[in-house]
Tab-separated table of C-alpha atoms in Angstrom:
chain	number	residue	atom	x	y	z
A	160	UNK	CA	9.248	-17.892	10.071
A	161	UNK	CA	7.166	-21.339	9.151
A	162	UNK	CA	4.158	-20.319	11.110
A	163	UNK	CA	3.709	-16.958	9.681
A	164	UNK	CA	3.926	-18.426	6.379
A	165	UNK	CA	1.231	-21.003	7.307
A	166	UNK	CA	-0.860	-18.744	8.980
A	167	UNK	CA	-0.988	-16.716	5.795
A	168	UNK	CA	-3.211	-17.070	2.723
A	169	UNK	CA	-1.528	-19.412	0.747
A	170	UNK	CA	-0.698	-17.770	-2.367
A	171	UNK	CA	0.126	-20.351	-4.999
A	172	UNK	CA	2.232	-19.038	-8.155
A	173	UNK	CA	0.012	-19.242	-11.277
A	174	UNK	CA	2.541	-21.018	-13.705
A	175	UNK	CA	1.025	-18.703	-16.743
A	176	UNK	CA	2.429	-15.588	-15.658
A	177	UNK	CA	5.929	-14.784	-15.455
A	178	UNK	CA	7.908	-16.399	-12.739
A	179	UNK	CA	10.426	-14.038	-11.806
A	180	UNK	CA	7.476	-11.169	-11.790
A	181	UNK	CA	5.164	-13.861	-10.198
A	182	UNK	CA	7.360	-14.680	-7.294
A	183	UNK	CA	8.629	-11.036	-6.858
A	184	UNK	CA	5.060	-9.874	-6.480
A	185	UNK	CA	3.925	-12.634	-4.012
A	186	UNK	CA	6.884	-11.940	-1.661
A	187	UNK	CA	5.194	-8.338	-2.152
A	188	UNK	CA	2.046	-9.413	-0.814
A	189	UNK	CA	3.415	-11.390	2.183
A	190	UNK	CA	5.364	-8.133	3.263
A	191	UNK	CA	2.845	-5.829	2.680
A	192	UNK	CA	0.344	-8.008	4.655
A	193	UNK	CA	2.418	-8.482	7.726
A	194	UNK	CA	2.960	-12.098	6.949
A	195	UNK	CA	6.620	-11.144	6.684
A	196	UNK	CA	7.495	-8.750	9.212
A	197	UNK	CA	10.429	-6.476	8.871
A	198	UNK	CA	13.359	-7.959	10.041
A	199	UNK	CA	12.105	-11.598	9.346
A	200	UNK	CA	14.677	-13.791	8.006
A	201	UNK	CA	13.890	-15.362	4.419
A	202	UNK	CA	15.169	-18.823	4.051
A	203	UNK	CA	14.912	-19.679	0.473
A	204	UNK	CA	13.871	-23.443	0.984
A	205	UNK	CA	10.774	-22.322	3.073
A	206	UNK	CA	9.571	-19.670	0.855
A	207	UNK	CA	9.945	-22.015	-2.221
A	208	UNK	CA	7.852	-24.677	-0.549
A	209	UNK	CA	5.242	-22.079	-0.026
A	210	UNK	CA	4.906	-20.597	-3.133
A	211	UNK	CA	5.224	-23.842	-5.108
A	212	UNK	CA	8.262	-23.099	-6.797
A	213	UNK	CA	11.924	-23.708	-6.818
A	214	UNK	CA	15.020	-21.536	-5.110
A	215	UNK	CA	16.078	-20.151	-8.265
A	216	UNK	CA	13.035	-18.133	-8.729
A	217	UNK	CA	13.103	-16.843	-5.514
A	218	UNK	CA	16.890	-16.020	-5.428
A	219	UNK	CA	16.083	-14.172	-8.106
A	220	UNK	CA	13.198	-12.146	-6.795
A	221	UNK	CA	15.187	-11.503	-3.307
A	222	UNK	CA	17.512	-10.059	-5.363
A	223	UNK	CA	15.494	-7.861	-7.270
A	224	UNK	CA	13.569	-6.879	-4.017
A	225	UNK	CA	16.938	-5.736	-2.298
A	226	UNK	CA	16.911	-3.292	-5.234
A	227	UNK	CA	13.726	-2.138	-4.712
A	228	UNK	CA	14.204	-1.644	-1.474
A	229	UNK	CA	12.133	-4.359	0.114
A	230	UNK	CA	14.747	-6.772	1.495
A	231	UNK	CA	17.954	-6.565	2.932
A	232	UNK	CA	20.732	-9.045	1.701
A	233	UNK	CA	23.417	-9.281	4.301
A	234	UNK	CA	26.614	-11.180	3.399
A	235	UNK	CA	26.940	-14.343	5.153
A	236	UNK	CA	23.349	-13.743	6.946
A	237	UNK	CA	20.912	-13.759	4.318
A	238	UNK	CA	17.662	-11.950	3.099
A	239	UNK	CA	16.059	-9.947	6.412
A	240	UNK	CA	12.461	-8.023	5.326
A	241	UNK	CA	13.733	-4.627	5.439
A	242	UNK	CA	12.503	-2.247	8.094
A	243	UNK	CA	11.802	0.876	6.905
A	244	UNK	CA	13.305	4.123	8.437
A	245	UNK	CA	11.256	7.012	9.204
A	246	UNK	CA	13.358	9.252	6.738
A	247	UNK	CA	12.333	6.568	4.415
A	248	UNK	CA	8.534	6.615	5.005
A	249	UNK	CA	8.411	10.644	5.605
A	250	UNK	CA	10.007	10.693	1.984
A	251	UNK	CA	7.607	8.264	0.447
A	252	UNK	CA	4.356	9.592	1.714
A	253	UNK	CA	5.440	13.284	1.093
A	254	UNK	CA	5.519	12.468	-2.394
A	255	UNK	CA	2.319	10.361	-2.368
A	256	UNK	CA	0.716	13.561	-0.762
A	257	UNK	CA	2.344	16.077	-3.934
A	258	UNK	CA	1.115	13.297	-6.552
A	259	UNK	CA	-2.313	12.526	-4.975
A	260	UNK	CA	-3.471	16.162	-4.017
A	261	UNK	CA	-2.715	16.626	-7.626
A	262	UNK	CA	-5.051	13.493	-8.728
A	263	UNK	CA	-8.048	14.918	-6.512
A	264	UNK	CA	-7.942	18.170	-8.164
A	265	UNK	CA	-7.768	16.566	-11.783
A	266	UNK	CA	-10.404	14.252	-10.948
A	267	UNK	CA	-12.851	16.571	-9.932
A	268	UNK	CA	-12.205	18.764	-13.157
A	269	UNK	CA	-13.183	15.483	-15.266
A	270	UNK	CA	-16.060	14.021	-13.151
A	271	UNK	CA	-19.020	12.194	-14.091
A	272	UNK	CA	-22.172	11.261	-12.255
A	273	UNK	CA	-20.972	7.464	-12.999
A	274	UNK	CA	-17.767	8.276	-11.364
A	275	UNK	CA	-19.320	9.747	-8.333
A	276	UNK	CA	-21.556	7.013	-7.681
A	277	UNK	CA	-19.164	4.272	-8.267
A	278	UNK	CA	-16.716	6.576	-5.718
A	279	UNK	CA	-19.796	6.019	-2.767
A	280	UNK	CA	-19.569	2.560	-3.335
A	281	UNK	CA	-16.363	2.139	-2.748
A	282	UNK	CA	-16.840	4.743	0.185
A	283	UNK	CA	-19.478	2.545	1.379
A	284	UNK	CA	-17.286	-0.864	1.170
A	285	UNK	CA	-14.676	1.164	3.346
A	286	UNK	CA	-17.093	1.996	5.920
A	287	UNK	CA	-18.339	-1.841	6.073
A	288	UNK	CA	-14.989	-2.732	6.283
A	289	UNK	CA	-13.891	-0.338	9.379
A	290	UNK	CA	-17.576	-1.663	10.806
A	291	UNK	CA	-16.354	-5.400	10.588
A	292	UNK	CA	-12.939	-4.496	11.838
A	293	UNK	CA	-11.157	-6.519	8.631
A	294	UNK	CA	-8.175	-4.744	8.531
A	295	UNK	CA	-7.028	-6.741	4.948
A	296	UNK	CA	-10.305	-5.592	3.522
A	297	UNK	CA	-10.218	-2.066	4.924
A	298	UNK	CA	-6.472	-1.629	3.224
A	299	UNK	CA	-8.484	-2.817	-0.137
A	300	UNK	CA	-11.025	-0.469	-0.001
A	301	UNK	CA	-8.530	2.552	0.456
A	302	UNK	CA	-6.329	1.170	-2.157
A	303	UNK	CA	-9.485	0.889	-4.530
A	304	UNK	CA	-10.958	4.595	-3.729
A	305	UNK	CA	-7.507	6.027	-4.072
A	306	UNK	CA	-6.446	4.163	-7.424
A	307	UNK	CA	-10.038	5.081	-8.787
A	308	UNK	CA	-9.348	8.644	-8.308
A	309	UNK	CA	-6.350	8.250	-9.635
A	310	UNK	CA	-8.097	7.323	-13.172
A	311	UNK	CA	-10.588	9.994	-12.750
A	312	UNK	CA	-7.487	12.167	-13.248
A	313	UNK	CA	-6.971	11.215	-16.814
A	314	UNK	CA	-3.247	11.867	-16.529
A	315	UNK	CA	-1.317	8.437	-17.772
A	316	UNK	CA	2.057	10.151	-16.451
A	317	UNK	CA	0.376	10.768	-12.985
A	318	UNK	CA	-0.742	7.293	-12.885
A	319	UNK	CA	2.639	5.764	-13.606
A	320	UNK	CA	4.067	7.715	-11.021
A	321	UNK	CA	1.354	6.961	-8.169
A	322	UNK	CA	1.942	3.231	-9.207
A	323	UNK	CA	5.471	3.480	-8.209
A	324	UNK	CA	4.682	4.431	-4.527
A	325	UNK	CA	1.555	2.586	-4.151
A	326	UNK	CA	2.737	-0.712	-2.760
A	327	UNK	CA	4.750	0.759	-0.267
A	328	UNK	CA	2.052	3.489	0.867
A	329	UNK	CA	-0.337	0.147	1.243
A	330	UNK	CA	2.767	-1.595	3.710
A	331	UNK	CA	3.288	1.664	5.552
A	332	UNK	CA	-0.472	2.356	6.060
A	333	UNK	CA	-1.779	-1.193	6.716
A	334	UNK	CA	-0.630	-1.353	10.625
A	335	UNK	CA	-2.551	1.861	11.127
A	336	UNK	CA	-5.593	1.135	9.052
A	337	UNK	CA	-8.002	0.456	11.660
A	338	UNK	CA	-7.083	2.847	14.322
A	339	UNK	CA	-6.703	5.732	11.627
A	340	UNK	CA	-9.524	4.374	10.017
A	341	UNK	CA	-12.779	6.273	11.183
A	342	UNK	CA	-11.093	9.639	10.643
A	343	UNK	CA	-10.042	8.702	7.316
A	344	UNK	CA	-13.177	7.714	5.985
A	345	UNK	CA	-14.590	10.621	7.651
A	346	UNK	CA	-12.001	12.666	5.326
A	347	UNK	CA	-12.948	10.181	2.083
A	348	UNK	CA	-16.434	10.907	2.425
A	349	UNK	CA	-15.743	14.866	2.445
A	350	UNK	CA	-13.535	14.609	-0.859
A	351	UNK	CA	-15.942	12.377	-2.969
A	352	UNK	CA	-18.308	15.422	-1.819
A	353	UNK	CA	-15.581	17.987	-2.931
A	354	UNK	CA	-15.413	15.668	-6.513
A	355	UNK	CA	-18.786	15.568	-6.888
A	356	UNK	CA	-19.124	19.312	-7.065
A	357	UNK	CA	-16.495	19.453	-9.256
A	358	UNK	CA	-14.641	21.491	-6.725
A	359	UNK	CA	-11.166	21.414	-7.464
A	360	UNK	CA	-9.427	23.607	-5.185
A	361	UNK	CA	-11.352	21.662	-2.327
A	362	UNK	CA	-10.582	18.517	-3.729
A	363	UNK	CA	-7.201	19.241	-3.300
A	364	UNK	CA	-6.944	20.698	-0.326
A	365	UNK	CA	-9.000	17.824	1.418
A	366	UNK	CA	-6.566	15.146	-0.052
A	367	UNK	CA	-3.881	17.354	1.153
A	368	UNK	CA	-4.344	17.143	4.312
A	369	UNK	CA	-5.911	13.439	4.185
A	370	UNK	CA	-2.166	12.369	3.045
A	371	UNK	CA	-0.198	14.261	5.601
A	372	UNK	CA	-2.602	13.416	8.428
A	373	UNK	CA	-1.991	9.690	7.632
A	374	UNK	CA	1.779	10.621	7.332
A	375	UNK	CA	1.644	12.189	10.849
A	376	UNK	CA	-0.388	9.179	12.412
A	377	UNK	CA	1.987	6.714	10.932
A	378	UNK	CA	4.796	9.106	12.740
A	379	UNK	CA	3.251	9.301	15.868
A	380	UNK	CA	2.397	5.536	16.484
A	381	UNK	CA	6.367	4.789	15.265
A	382	UNK	CA	7.284	7.012	17.952
A	383	UNK	CA	5.188	5.698	20.438
A	384	UNK	CA	6.416	2.247	19.415
A	385	UNK	CA	9.986	3.117	20.074
A	386	UNK	CA	9.224	4.504	23.111
A	387	UNK	CA	7.740	1.751	24.578
A	388	UNK	CA	10.458	-0.643	23.418
């Protein structure tokens, strides 16, 4: 684990933030980025050293991470990064599809020329990240585009629900961001065009297919990996 943490960009915890939350957030980001891989044994002392904190907030964060499904605490063994099952992934991505389909419809109904201009800027960032082969930048661009569409929807309840699943969506999406990238960003372009036209039905349908294809692609990759193992 030490090598993985050393290779990852150092994320020292900022003291002004509530320490428990900051450590919790930092560990999630290490999991999402793949610096801490599924099944990885998590050693409190090493994590504390890496984050520049004492072991107590790390211990508290690990307990919360278990509750939220990021970590498994095993008696007499310690903490391990959770390895999501296909059922877990399928359920989460299914909920995401429903929420983001509705989000795209509302975004099309509420769109402004300024919003559309910003969507195209975000779209270009994703295309550029794909051309550069930069996975971290690609995932960030994908998140930014989807998040802005959510903000365009103007529904606070919907935004809160999407925020509850967005981190795990990033986790599941990161391994396939590059191989799925060309198709995904072509679909994003179609989505932006539909939103720009104010076509709620079309925007919703494109988003539904887009999110479902992402889920299907992840499932196919996971099945292939299982067959080869």
